[in-house]
CSV table of C-alpha atoms in Angstrom, one decimal:
chain,number,residue,atom,x,y,z
A,1,MET,CA,-8.4,-89.3,13.5
A,2,ASN,CA,-7.8,-88.6,9.8
A,3,LEU,CA,-7.1,-84.8,9.3
A,4,LEU,CA,-6.1,-83.1,6.0
A,5,PHE,CA,-3.9,-79.9,6.3
A,6,ASN,CA,-4.3,-77.7,3.5
A,7,CYS,CA,-1.6,-75.1,2.5
A,8,SER,CA,-2.2,-75.6,-1.3
A,9,THR,CA,-2.7,-71.8,-2.0
A,10,ASN,CA,0.3,-70.6,0.1
A,11,ILE,CA,3.2,-69.9,-2.4
A,12,VAL,CA,5.1,-66.9,-0.7
A,13,GLY,CA,5.8,-65.1,2.5
A,14,GLY,CA,4.7,-66.1,5.8
A,15,GLY,CA,2.1,-68.4,4.8
A,16,LEU,CA,4.6,-70.4,2.8
A,17,LYS,CA,7.0,-70.6,5.8
A,18,ASN,CA,4.6,-71.3,8.4
A,19,SER,CA,3.0,-74.1,6.3
A,20,ALA,CA,6.2,-75.9,6.0
A,21,LEU,CA,7.1,-75.4,9.8
A,22,PHE,CA,3.6,-76.8,10.7
A,23,ILE,CA,4.4,-79.8,8.7
A,24,LYS,CA,7.8,-80.1,10.1
A,25,PHE,CA,6.2,-80.9,13.6
A,26,ALA,CA,3.0,-82.6,12.3
A,27,ILE,CA,4.8,-85.5,10.8
A,28,ASP,CA,6.0,-86.7,14.1
A,29,ASP,CA,2.7,-86.2,16.0
A,30,PRO,CA,1.5,-89.8,16.8
A,31,SER,CA,-1.8,-88.6,17.8
A,32,ILE,CA,-3.0,-87.4,14.4
A,33,ASN,CA,-3.0,-89.0,11.0
A,34,TRP,CA,-2.1,-86.2,9.1
A,35,HIS,CA,-2.3,-85.9,5.1
A,36,PHE,CA,-0.7,-82.8,3.8
A,37,ALA,CA,-2.1,-80.8,0.6
A,38,VAL,CA,0.9,-78.5,-0.3
A,39,SER,CA,1.8,-75.9,-3.1
A,40,GLU,CA,4.6,-76.5,-5.1
A,41,PRO,CA,6.7,-73.9,-3.2
A,42,VAL,CA,5.9,-75.5,0.3
A,43,TYR,CA,7.0,-78.8,-1.2
A,44,GLN,CA,10.2,-77.4,-2.5
A,45,LEU,CA,11.1,-76.0,0.9
A,46,LEU,CA,10.3,-79.5,2.6
A,47,GLN,CA,12.7,-81.1,0.3
A,48,LYS,CA,15.4,-78.7,1.1
A,49,TRP,CA,14.9,-79.6,4.8
A,50,ASP,CA,15.0,-83.3,3.9
A,51,LEU,CA,12.3,-84.1,6.0
A,52,ASN,CA,11.1,-87.9,6.6
A,53,LEU,CA,7.9,-87.4,4.8
A,54,SER,CA,6.5,-90.4,3.0
A,55,GLU,CA,4.9,-89.6,-0.5
A,56,ASN,CA,1.7,-91.4,0.7
A,57,ARG,CA,1.2,-88.5,3.2
A,58,LEU,CA,1.7,-85.8,0.6
A,59,THR,CA,-0.2,-84.3,-2.4
A,60,VAL,CA,1.4,-81.6,-4.3
A,61,PHE,CA,-0.6,-78.9,-6.1
A,62,LYS,CA,1.0,-77.5,-8.9
A,63,ASP,CA,-2.0,-75.2,-9.7
A,64,SER,CA,-3.4,-73.1,-6.8
A,65,PRO,CA,-7.1,-73.8,-6.1
A,66,ALA,CA,-7.4,-69.9,-5.8
A,67,ARG,CA,-7.2,-69.7,-9.7
A,68,ASN,CA,-7.8,-73.2,-10.9
A,69,LYS,CA,-11.3,-75.1,-10.9
A,70,ILE,CA,-9.7,-78.5,-11.6
A,71,ALA,CA,-7.5,-77.9,-8.5
A,72,ARG,CA,-10.4,-76.9,-6.4
A,73,LYS,CA,-12.2,-80.2,-7.4
A,74,LYS,CA,-9.0,-82.3,-6.7
A,75,LEU,CA,-8.9,-80.7,-3.5
A,76,VAL,CA,-12.3,-81.5,-2.5
A,77,GLN,CA,-12.0,-85.1,-3.8
A,78,LEU,CA,-8.9,-85.6,-1.9
A,79,SER,CA,-10.8,-84.8,1.4
A,80,LYS,CA,-13.3,-87.5,0.2
A,81,ASP,CA,-10.9,-90.1,-0.6
A,82,LEU,CA,-9.2,-89.7,2.9
A,83,LYS,CA,-12.4,-89.7,4.6
A,84,ALA,CA,-11.1,-86.7,6.5
A,85,ASP,CA,-12.7,-85.9,9.8
A,86,LEU,CA,-11.7,-82.3,9.6
A,87,VAL,CA,-9.6,-80.0,7.0
A,88,TYR,CA,-7.2,-77.3,8.6
A,89,THR,CA,-6.2,-74.6,6.0
A,90,MET,CA,-3.5,-72.7,7.2
A,91,ALA,CA,-4.0,-69.4,5.4
A,92,GLY,CA,-7.4,-69.0,3.8
A,93,PRO,CA,-9.6,-68.9,2.0
A,94,ALA,CA,-9.5,-72.2,0.6
A,95,TYR,CA,-11.9,-71.3,-2.2
A,96,VAL,CA,-13.9,-74.7,-1.8
A,97,SER,CA,-16.6,-76.2,0.5
A,98,PHE,CA,-15.4,-79.5,2.2
A,99,PRO,CA,-17.5,-82.4,2.9
A,100,CYS,CA,-16.5,-82.3,6.4
A,101,LYS,CA,-15.7,-79.7,9.3
A,102,HIS,CA,-13.4,-76.9,8.1
A,103,VAL,CA,-11.1,-74.9,10.5
A,104,MET,CA,-9.7,-71.9,8.4
A,105,GLY,CA,-6.7,-69.8,9.3
A,106,ILE,CA,-7.0,-66.1,8.2
A,107,SER,CA,-3.8,-64.0,8.1
A,108,ASN,CA,-4.5,-61.8,5.2
A,109,PRO,CA,-5.0,-58.3,6.8
A,110,TYR,CA,-7.0,-56.9,3.7
A,111,ILE,CA,-9.8,-59.6,4.9
A,112,THR,CA,-9.5,-58.6,8.4
A,113,HIS,CA,-8.6,-55.0,9.2
A,114,ALA,CA,-7.3,-53.2,6.2
A,115,ASP,CA,-8.5,-49.4,6.1
A,116,TRP,CA,-9.1,-47.3,3.0
A,117,GLU,CA,-5.5,-45.9,3.2
A,118,ALA,CA,-4.1,-49.5,2.7
A,119,TYR,CA,-6.3,-50.0,-0.3
A,120,ARG,CA,-5.1,-46.5,-1.7
A,121,LEU,CA,-1.6,-47.9,-1.7
A,122,LYS,CA,-2.7,-50.0,-4.8
A,123,GLY,CA,-2.4,-47.1,-7.1
A,124,SER,CA,-5.0,-45.5,-9.2
A,125,TRP,CA,-8.7,-45.2,-8.1
A,126,PHE,CA,-9.5,-47.9,-10.7
A,127,GLN,CA,-6.7,-50.2,-9.3
A,128,THR,CA,-7.9,-49.5,-5.7
A,129,LEU,CA,-11.4,-50.4,-6.6
A,130,ARG,CA,-10.3,-53.6,-8.5
A,131,TYR,CA,-8.4,-54.7,-5.6
A,132,PHE,CA,-11.2,-54.0,-3.2
A,133,VAL,CA,-13.6,-56.2,-5.3
A,134,TYR,CA,-10.9,-58.7,-5.4
A,135,THR,CA,-10.7,-58.8,-1.6
A,136,SER,CA,-14.4,-58.7,-1.2
A,137,ILE,CA,-14.6,-62.1,-3.2
A,138,GLN,CA,-12.0,-63.6,-0.9
A,139,PHE,CA,-14.0,-62.2,1.9
A,140,LEU,CA,-17.2,-64.3,0.8
A,141,TYR,CA,-15.2,-67.4,0.4
A,142,THR,CA,-14.3,-67.3,4.0
A,143,TYR,CA,-17.9,-68.2,4.9
A,144,LYS,CA,-17.1,-71.7,3.7
A,145,ALA,CA,-15.4,-72.4,6.9
A,146,ASP,CA,-16.9,-73.6,10.2
A,147,PHE,CA,-14.3,-72.3,12.6
A,148,TYR,CA,-11.6,-69.5,12.2
A,149,VAL,CA,-8.1,-69.0,13.6
A,150,PHE,CA,-6.3,-65.7,13.7
A,151,GLN,CA,-2.8,-64.6,14.8
A,152,THR,CA,-3.9,-61.6,16.9
A,153,GLN,CA,-7.0,-60.4,18.9
A,154,TYR,CA,-7.0,-57.3,16.8
A,155,ALA,CA,-7.7,-59.3,13.4
A,156,LYS,CA,-10.0,-61.6,15.4
A,157,GLN,CA,-12.2,-58.7,16.5
A,158,SER,CA,-11.9,-56.8,13.3
A,159,PHE,CA,-13.2,-60.0,11.4
A,160,HIS,CA,-15.8,-60.3,13.9
A,161,LYS,CA,-17.1,-56.8,13.4
A,162,ARG,CA,-17.0,-57.2,9.6
A,163,SER,CA,-18.4,-60.7,9.1
A,164,PHE,CA,-20.8,-60.9,12.2
A,165,ILE,CA,-19.7,-64.6,12.6
A,166,LYS,CA,-20.1,-65.5,16.2
A,167,ASN,CA,-17.2,-65.1,18.6
A,168,LYS,CA,-17.6,-68.7,19.7
A,169,LYS,CA,-16.4,-69.8,16.1
A,170,LEU,CA,-13.3,-67.4,16.2
A,171,PHE,CA,-10.1,-68.4,18.0
A,172,VAL,CA,-6.5,-66.9,18.4
A,173,VAL,CA,-3.2,-68.7,18.1
A,174,PRO,CA,-0.4,-66.1,17.7
A,175,ASN,CA,2.5,-66.4,15.3
A,176,ALA,CA,5.8,-67.8,16.7
A,177,TYR,CA,9.6,-67.7,16.0
A,178,ASP,CA,11.7,-70.5,14.7
A,179,ASN,CA,13.7,-72.1,17.5
A,180,THR,CA,16.5,-72.9,15.4
A,181,LEU,CA,17.0,-69.3,14.4
A,182,ARG,CA,17.1,-68.2,18.0
A,183,ASP,CA,19.3,-71.1,19.2
A,184,TYR,CA,21.8,-70.2,16.4
A,185,PHE,CA,22.4,-66.5,17.5
A,186,ARG,CA,22.3,-67.5,21.2
A,187,GLU,CA,25.2,-69.9,20.6
A,188,ASN,CA,27.1,-67.7,18.2
A,189,ARG,CA,26.4,-64.2,19.3
A,190,GLN,CA,29.9,-63.7,20.6
A,191,PHE,CA,31.5,-64.7,17.2
A,192,LEU,CA,29.2,-62.7,15.1
A,193,GLU,CA,30.0,-59.3,16.3
A,194,LYS,CA,31.8,-57.4,13.9
A,195,GLU,CA,32.3,-54.0,12.6
A,196,ASN,CA,31.3,-53.4,8.9
A,197,ASP,CA,32.6,-50.7,6.8
A,198,THR,CA,29.2,-50.5,5.5
A,199,ILE,CA,25.9,-50.5,7.7
A,200,LYS,CA,23.7,-53.0,6.2
A,201,ILE,CA,20.0,-52.4,6.7
A,202,PHE,CA,17.9,-55.7,6.0
A,203,CYS,CA,14.5,-55.0,4.6
A,204,PRO,CA,12.5,-58.4,4.3
A,205,GLY,CA,9.5,-58.2,2.6
A,206,ALA,CA,7.6,-59.8,-0.4
A,207,SER,CA,6.4,-57.9,-3.5
A,208,TYR,CA,3.3,-56.3,-2.0
A,209,VAL,CA,2.9,-52.5,-1.9
A,210,HIS,CA,1.6,-52.6,1.6
A,211,LYS,CA,5.1,-53.7,2.7
A,212,GLY,CA,6.2,-50.1,2.1
A,213,LEU,CA,9.4,-51.0,0.3
A,214,GLN,CA,8.6,-48.6,-2.4
A,215,PHE,CA,9.2,-45.5,0.1
A,216,ILE,CA,13.1,-46.5,0.5
A,217,PRO,CA,14.3,-44.5,-2.3
A,218,GLY,CA,12.9,-41.5,-0.7
A,219,ILE,CA,14.4,-42.3,2.7
A,220,ILE,CA,17.7,-42.7,1.0
A,221,SER,CA,17.4,-39.3,-0.4
A,222,GLU,CA,17.0,-37.9,3.1
A,223,LEU,CA,19.5,-40.2,4.8
A,224,VAL,CA,22.6,-39.3,2.6
A,225,LYS,CA,22.0,-35.7,3.6
A,226,LEU,CA,22.1,-36.7,7.4
A,227,THR,CA,25.1,-39.0,7.8
A,228,PRO,CA,28.3,-39.4,6.3
A,229,LYS,CA,28.4,-43.0,7.3
A,230,LYS,CA,28.4,-45.6,4.4
A,231,PHE,CA,25.2,-47.7,4.3
A,232,LYS,CA,23.2,-50.0,2.1
A,233,PHE,CA,19.6,-51.2,2.1
A,234,ILE,CA,19.3,-55.0,1.5
A,235,LEU,CA,15.9,-55.9,-0.2
A,236,THR,CA,14.6,-59.4,-0.9
A,237,LEU,CA,12.1,-58.7,-3.9
A,238,PRO,CA,11.8,-60.8,-7.2
A,239,LYS,CA,14.1,-59.3,-9.7
A,240,ASP,CA,11.5,-59.3,-12.1
A,241,SER,CA,8.7,-58.0,-10.1
A,242,ASP,CA,7.0,-54.6,-10.9
A,243,LEU,CA,7.8,-53.2,-7.4
A,244,TRP,CA,11.6,-53.8,-7.7
A,245,LYS,CA,11.6,-52.2,-11.3
A,246,GLN,CA,9.8,-49.2,-9.9
A,247,ILE,CA,12.2,-48.8,-6.8
A,248,GLU,CA,15.5,-49.6,-9.3
A,249,ASN,CA,14.2,-46.9,-11.7
A,250,GLU,CA,13.9,-44.3,-9.1
A,251,LEU,CA,17.2,-45.1,-7.6
A,252,GLN,CA,18.7,-44.9,-10.9
A,253,GLN,CA,17.0,-41.3,-11.6
A,254,LYS,CA,18.3,-40.0,-8.2
A,255,ASP,CA,21.9,-41.7,-8.5
A,256,LEU,CA,21.3,-43.7,-5.5
A,257,MET,CA,22.1,-47.2,-6.7
A,258,ASP,CA,25.2,-47.5,-4.4
A,259,TYR,CA,22.9,-47.4,-1.3
A,260,CYS,CA,20.5,-50.1,-2.1
A,261,THR,CA,20.7,-53.8,-3.5
A,262,ASN,CA,18.1,-56.5,-4.0
A,263,VAL,CA,19.5,-60.0,-3.3
A,264,GLY,CA,16.2,-61.3,-5.0
A,265,SER,CA,13.7,-63.9,-3.3
A,266,TYR,CA,15.3,-66.1,-0.8
A,267,ILE,CA,14.4,-69.4,0.6
A,268,TYR,CA,13.7,-69.6,4.4
A,269,THR,CA,16.8,-71.6,4.9
A,270,GLU,CA,18.9,-68.7,3.9
A,271,LEU,CA,17.3,-66.3,6.5
A,272,VAL,CA,19.9,-67.0,8.9
A,273,PHE,CA,22.8,-65.9,6.8
A,274,LEU,CA,21.0,-62.6,5.8
A,275,LEU,CA,20.2,-61.8,9.4
A,276,GLU,CA,23.8,-62.5,10.4
A,277,ASP,CA,25.1,-60.3,7.7
A,278,CYS,CA,23.1,-57.2,8.5
A,279,ASP,CA,23.6,-54.5,11.2
A,280,MET,CA,19.8,-53.7,11.8
A,281,VAL,CA,16.4,-54.5,10.4
A,282,PHE,CA,13.7,-52.2,8.9
A,283,VAL,CA,10.1,-53.2,8.3
A,284,PRO,CA,8.1,-50.3,6.8
A,285,SER,CA,5.1,-52.5,6.3
A,286,LEU,CA,1.8,-50.3,6.8
A,287,LEU,CA,-0.2,-53.3,6.9
A,288,GLU,CA,0.3,-56.8,8.7
A,289,THR,CA,-1.6,-59.2,10.7
A,290,PHE,CA,1.8,-60.5,12.4
A,291,SER,CA,4.8,-60.3,10.7
A,292,ALA,CA,7.4,-62.8,11.9
A,293,SER,CA,10.0,-60.5,10.7
A,294,TYR,CA,9.7,-58.6,14.2
A,295,LEU,CA,10.4,-61.8,16.1
A,296,GLU,CA,13.3,-62.8,13.7
A,297,ALA,CA,15.0,-59.5,14.4
A,298,MET,CA,14.8,-60.1,18.0
A,299,CYS,CA,16.2,-63.5,17.6
A,300,ALA,CA,19.1,-62.4,15.8
A,301,GLY,CA,19.5,-59.6,18.3
A,302,LYS,CA,19.4,-56.7,15.7
A,303,LYS,CA,18.1,-53.2,16.2
A,304,LEU,CA,14.6,-52.9,14.6
A,305,ILE,CA,12.8,-50.0,13.0
A,306,VAL,CA,9.1,-50.4,12.1
A,307,ALA,CA,6.2,-48.4,11.1
A,308,LYS,CA,4.3,-46.9,13.8
A,309,LYS,CA,1.2,-49.0,13.6
A,310,SER,CA,-0.9,-50.7,16.2
A,311,PHE,CA,-0.3,-54.2,15.0
A,312,ALA,CA,3.4,-53.5,15.1
A,313,GLU,CA,3.3,-51.9,18.6
A,314,ASP,CA,1.4,-54.7,20.2
A,315,ILE,CA,4.2,-57.2,19.1
A,316,CYS,CA,7.3,-55.1,19.5
A,317,GLN,CA,6.4,-53.0,22.5
A,318,ASP,CA,9.5,-50.9,23.4
A,319,TYR,CA,11.8,-52.9,21.6
A,320,ALA,CA,11.5,-51.3,18.2
A,321,VAL,CA,12.0,-47.8,17.2
A,322,TYR,CA,8.8,-46.5,15.4
A,323,THR,CA,8.5,-44.2,12.5
A,324,ASN,CA,6.3,-43.1,9.6
A,325,PRO,CA,7.5,-44.6,6.4
A,326,THR,CA,5.9,-42.3,4.2
A,327,ASN,CA,7.5,-39.2,6.0
A,328,PHE,CA,11.0,-39.6,4.4
A,329,LYS,CA,12.7,-37.2,6.8
A,330,GLU,CA,11.4,-38.5,9.8
A,331,SER,CA,12.4,-42.1,8.9
A,332,ALA,CA,15.7,-40.9,7.8
A,333,SER,CA,16.3,-39.2,11.1
A,334,LYS,CA,15.2,-42.4,13.1
A,335,ILE,CA,17.5,-44.6,11.0
A,336,SER,CA,20.6,-42.2,11.3
A,337,LYS,CA,20.2,-42.2,15.1
A,338,VAL,CA,20.2,-46.0,15.3
A,339,PHE,CA,23.4,-45.7,13.3
A,340,ASP,CA,25.1,-44.3,16.3
A,341,ASP,CA,24.4,-47.2,18.3
A,342,LEU,CA,23.8,-50.5,16.6
A,343,LYS,CA,24.4,-52.9,19.6
A,344,LEU,CA,21.5,-53.7,22.0
A,345,SER,CA,21.5,-52.7,25.5
A,346,LYS,CA,21.0,-55.3,28.3
A,347,SER,CA,17.4,-53.7,28.7
A,348,GLU,CA,16.7,-54.4,25.1
A,349,ILE,CA,18.0,-58.0,25.2
A,350,ASP,CA,16.0,-58.7,28.4
A,351,LEU,CA,12.8,-57.3,26.7
A,352,SER,CA,13.3,-59.2,23.5
A,353,ASN,CA,13.5,-62.5,25.5
A,354,LEU,CA,10.5,-61.6,27.3
A,355,ILE,CA,8.7,-61.0,24.1
A,356,LEU,CA,10.1,-64.0,22.5
A,357,ASP,CA,9.1,-66.1,25.6
A,358,GLN,CA,5.6,-64.8,25.5
A,359,TYR,CA,5.1,-65.8,21.8
A,360,GLY,CA,7.0,-69.0,22.0
A,361,ASN,CA,8.6,-71.2,19.2
A,362,GLN,CA,6.9,-72.9,16.3
A,363,GLU,CA,6.9,-76.2,18.1
A,364,THR,CA,4.8,-74.7,20.7
A,365,ARG,CA,2.7,-73.2,18.2
A,366,TYR,CA,2.0,-76.2,16.4
A,367,TYR,CA,0.7,-78.1,19.7
A,368,LYS,CA,-1.5,-75.0,20.3
A,369,LEU,CA,-3.0,-75.4,17.0
A,370,SER,CA,-3.3,-79.1,17.0
A,371,GLY,CA,-4.8,-79.1,20.4
A,372,LEU,CA,-7.5,-76.6,19.1
A,373,ILE,CA,-7.9,-78.5,16.1
A,374,LYS,CA,-8.5,-81.8,18.1
A,375,THR,CA,-11.0,-80.1,20.3
A,376,LEU,CA,-13.0,-78.7,17.3
A,377,SER,CA,-12.9,-82.0,15.4
A,378,LYS,CA,-15.2,-83.6,18.4
């Protein structure tokens, strides 16, 4: 069975990480002859992991097919040269029509379930309308697939209502945690407990306005009024991004730079150290399909505060503290209360283990996906 795994358009965030994790397990699967079409960032991550991946199983796309016609032709030709029985795109759209069956994963919440409030985060009415048109084009490209895989039932049903594609073509395979992360914190938890002079609040997220990181200066302004404790928000934005420049400018104007730092973009192998060094995790995202940051916080045994949204509540249940990130006073109040007790209770630990066991690790997710793909290829 010759199958092509396509992650040539995945360059940041969860799509990049999940693509690399999929390949990590796919290379040792004897039941499928996989070839991998990868983006440059995915390739770089695979190199850091030093995986036993032969060059003849790998094609690297330095230009994304999303923006490059030559790359699109190259991707289609690759599927023909390999005589692929099926192409699985990790996070579509793929922007091409393949000459064989195509299974497309969709994790972009703007395609599946974004509301008008999420679009308005883009800025002016012109910017909002322009992004709506851009997403509409992406949505039309999704029709080039034969089957679709989603990370939540909510995303699947929302896409079904928008696309009118039959339910029998739509499938759900949830996101998962990385077992190496969970094992590390399980084995080292007793050595990792420490009292920091400064409470560190880890805010993982790429440079997208729907991640809600632009609200952090306003939250800090209210938080300094509520607590005498030292604290610092840890961001992971590209240091040359417009979003970080906006946040940095507001922090400087309000004389709040001492309460926030930006470590810049990190590679996935550095995540364990960032989680180890923090005291709690804050994910103010107003739009997600399935943020792995929720499960990663549970693996690390960290308190978790997230936006009160249905997609977050479905995953985090009673483990997380919920807030409205656009309400700075409310968010500051919730965060200051967590400051008072940063250690997990036994019930919180038990619940986190139940949630993690429910979703499973990335290896389990790979075999769920590959099993589905084998079935669909027939």
